[in-house]
Coordinates of N, CA and C in Angstrom, one line a residue:
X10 N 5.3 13.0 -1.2 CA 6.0 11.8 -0.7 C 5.0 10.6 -0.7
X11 N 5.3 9.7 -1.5 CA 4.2 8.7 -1.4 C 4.3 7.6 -0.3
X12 N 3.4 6.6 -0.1 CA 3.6 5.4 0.8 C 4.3 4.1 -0.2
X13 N 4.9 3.6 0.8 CA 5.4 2.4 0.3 C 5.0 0.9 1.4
X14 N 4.7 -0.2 0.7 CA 4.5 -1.3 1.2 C 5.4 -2.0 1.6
X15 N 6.0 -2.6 2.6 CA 7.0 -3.2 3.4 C 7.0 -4.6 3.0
X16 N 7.9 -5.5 3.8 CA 8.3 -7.1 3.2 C 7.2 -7.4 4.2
X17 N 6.7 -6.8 4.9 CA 5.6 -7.3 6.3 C 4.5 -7.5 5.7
X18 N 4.5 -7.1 4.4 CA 2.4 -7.1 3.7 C 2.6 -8.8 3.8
X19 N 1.4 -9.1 4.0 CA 0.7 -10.4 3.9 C 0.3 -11.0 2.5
X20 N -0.2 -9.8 2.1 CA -1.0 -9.7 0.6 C -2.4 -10.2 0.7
X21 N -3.0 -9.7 1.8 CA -4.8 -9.8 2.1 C -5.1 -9.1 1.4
X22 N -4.8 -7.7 0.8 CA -5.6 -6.9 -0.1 C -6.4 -5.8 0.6
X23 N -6.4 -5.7 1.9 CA -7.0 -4.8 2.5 C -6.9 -3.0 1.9
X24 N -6.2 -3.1 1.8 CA -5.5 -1.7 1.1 C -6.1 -1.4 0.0
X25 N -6.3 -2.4 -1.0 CA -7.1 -2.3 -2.0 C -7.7 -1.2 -2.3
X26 N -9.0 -1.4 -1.4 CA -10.1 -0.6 -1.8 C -10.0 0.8 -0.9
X27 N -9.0 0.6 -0.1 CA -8.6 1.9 1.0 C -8.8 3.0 -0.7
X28 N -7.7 2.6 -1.0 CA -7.0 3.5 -2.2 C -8.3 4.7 -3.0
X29 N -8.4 5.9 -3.2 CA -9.2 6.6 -3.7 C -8.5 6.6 -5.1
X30 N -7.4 6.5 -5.5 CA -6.8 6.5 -6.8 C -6.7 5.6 -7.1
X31 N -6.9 4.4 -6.3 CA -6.4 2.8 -7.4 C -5.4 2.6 -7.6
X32 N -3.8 3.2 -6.9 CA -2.4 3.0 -6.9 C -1.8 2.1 -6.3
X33 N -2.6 1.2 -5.8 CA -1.9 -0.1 -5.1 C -2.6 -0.9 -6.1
X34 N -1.6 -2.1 -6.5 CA -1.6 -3.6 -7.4 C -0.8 -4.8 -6.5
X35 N -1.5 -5.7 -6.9 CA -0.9 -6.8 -6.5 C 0.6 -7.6 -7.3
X36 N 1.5 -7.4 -6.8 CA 2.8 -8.1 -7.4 C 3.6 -8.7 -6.4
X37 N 3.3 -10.1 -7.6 CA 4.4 -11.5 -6.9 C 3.2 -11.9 -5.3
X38 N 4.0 -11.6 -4.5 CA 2.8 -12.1 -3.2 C 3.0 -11.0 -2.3
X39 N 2.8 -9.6 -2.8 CA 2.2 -8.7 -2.2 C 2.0 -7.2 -2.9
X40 N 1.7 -6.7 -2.1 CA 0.6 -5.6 -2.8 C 2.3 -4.5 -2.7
X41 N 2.2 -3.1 -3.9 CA 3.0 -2.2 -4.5 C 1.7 -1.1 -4.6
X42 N 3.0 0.1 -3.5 CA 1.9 1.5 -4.4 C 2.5 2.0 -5.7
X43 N 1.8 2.4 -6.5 CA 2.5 3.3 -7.5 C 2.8 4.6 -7.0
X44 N 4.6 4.6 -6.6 CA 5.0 6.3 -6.1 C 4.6 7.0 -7.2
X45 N 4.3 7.2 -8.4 CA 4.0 8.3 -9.2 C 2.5 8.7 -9.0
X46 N 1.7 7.6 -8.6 CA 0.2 7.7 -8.6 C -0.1 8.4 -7.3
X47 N 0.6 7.7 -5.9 CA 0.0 8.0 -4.6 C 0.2 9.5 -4.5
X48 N -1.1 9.6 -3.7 CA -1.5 11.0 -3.3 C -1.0 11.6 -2.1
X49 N -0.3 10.4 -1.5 CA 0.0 10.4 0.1 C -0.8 11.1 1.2
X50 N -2.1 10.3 0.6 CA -3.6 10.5 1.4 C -3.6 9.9 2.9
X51 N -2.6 8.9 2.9 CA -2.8 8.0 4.0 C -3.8 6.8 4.1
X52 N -4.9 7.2 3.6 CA -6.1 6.2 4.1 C -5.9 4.8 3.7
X53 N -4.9 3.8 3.3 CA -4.1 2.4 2.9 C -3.6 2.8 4.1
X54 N -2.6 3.2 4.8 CA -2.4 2.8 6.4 C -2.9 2.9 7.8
X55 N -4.9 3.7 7.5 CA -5.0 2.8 8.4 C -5.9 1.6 8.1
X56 N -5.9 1.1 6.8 CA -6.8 -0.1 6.1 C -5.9 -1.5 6.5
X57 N -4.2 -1.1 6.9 CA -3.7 -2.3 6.4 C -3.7 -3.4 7.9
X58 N -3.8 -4.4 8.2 CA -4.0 -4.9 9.2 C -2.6 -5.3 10.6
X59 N -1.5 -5.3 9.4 CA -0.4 -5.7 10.2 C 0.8 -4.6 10.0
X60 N -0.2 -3.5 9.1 CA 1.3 -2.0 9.8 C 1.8 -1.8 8.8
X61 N 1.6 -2.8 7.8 CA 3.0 -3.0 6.4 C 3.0 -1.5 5.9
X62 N 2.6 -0.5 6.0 CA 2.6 0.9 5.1 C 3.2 2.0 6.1
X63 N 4.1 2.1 4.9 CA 5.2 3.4 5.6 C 5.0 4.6 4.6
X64 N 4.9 5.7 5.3 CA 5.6 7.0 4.5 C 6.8 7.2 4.4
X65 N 7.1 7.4 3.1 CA 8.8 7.5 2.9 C 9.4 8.6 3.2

């Protein structure tokens, strides 16, 4: 089950470098995980500062 980014991201980028696979990109004015890529490792929610990451 992967994570998904909410309408709440800011688009700071924090999440960024959380990522061990590099499945979050920046689109339009906020950040997308790739569901095919995420590992649903977690570690992007607890990087994000304002909560925006959910498990689906």
């Amino acid at each position: 089950m992967a994570h998904t980014i909410t309408d709440d991201c800011i688009n700071c980028g924090a999440c960024d470098d959380s990522c061990p696979i590099g499945a979050i990109e920046e689109k339009g004015d906020k950040r997308v995980i790739d569901a095919d890529a995420c590992t649903d490792c977690g570690a992007c929610v607890d990087a994000c500062p304002v909560d925006a990451i959910k498990a689906d």
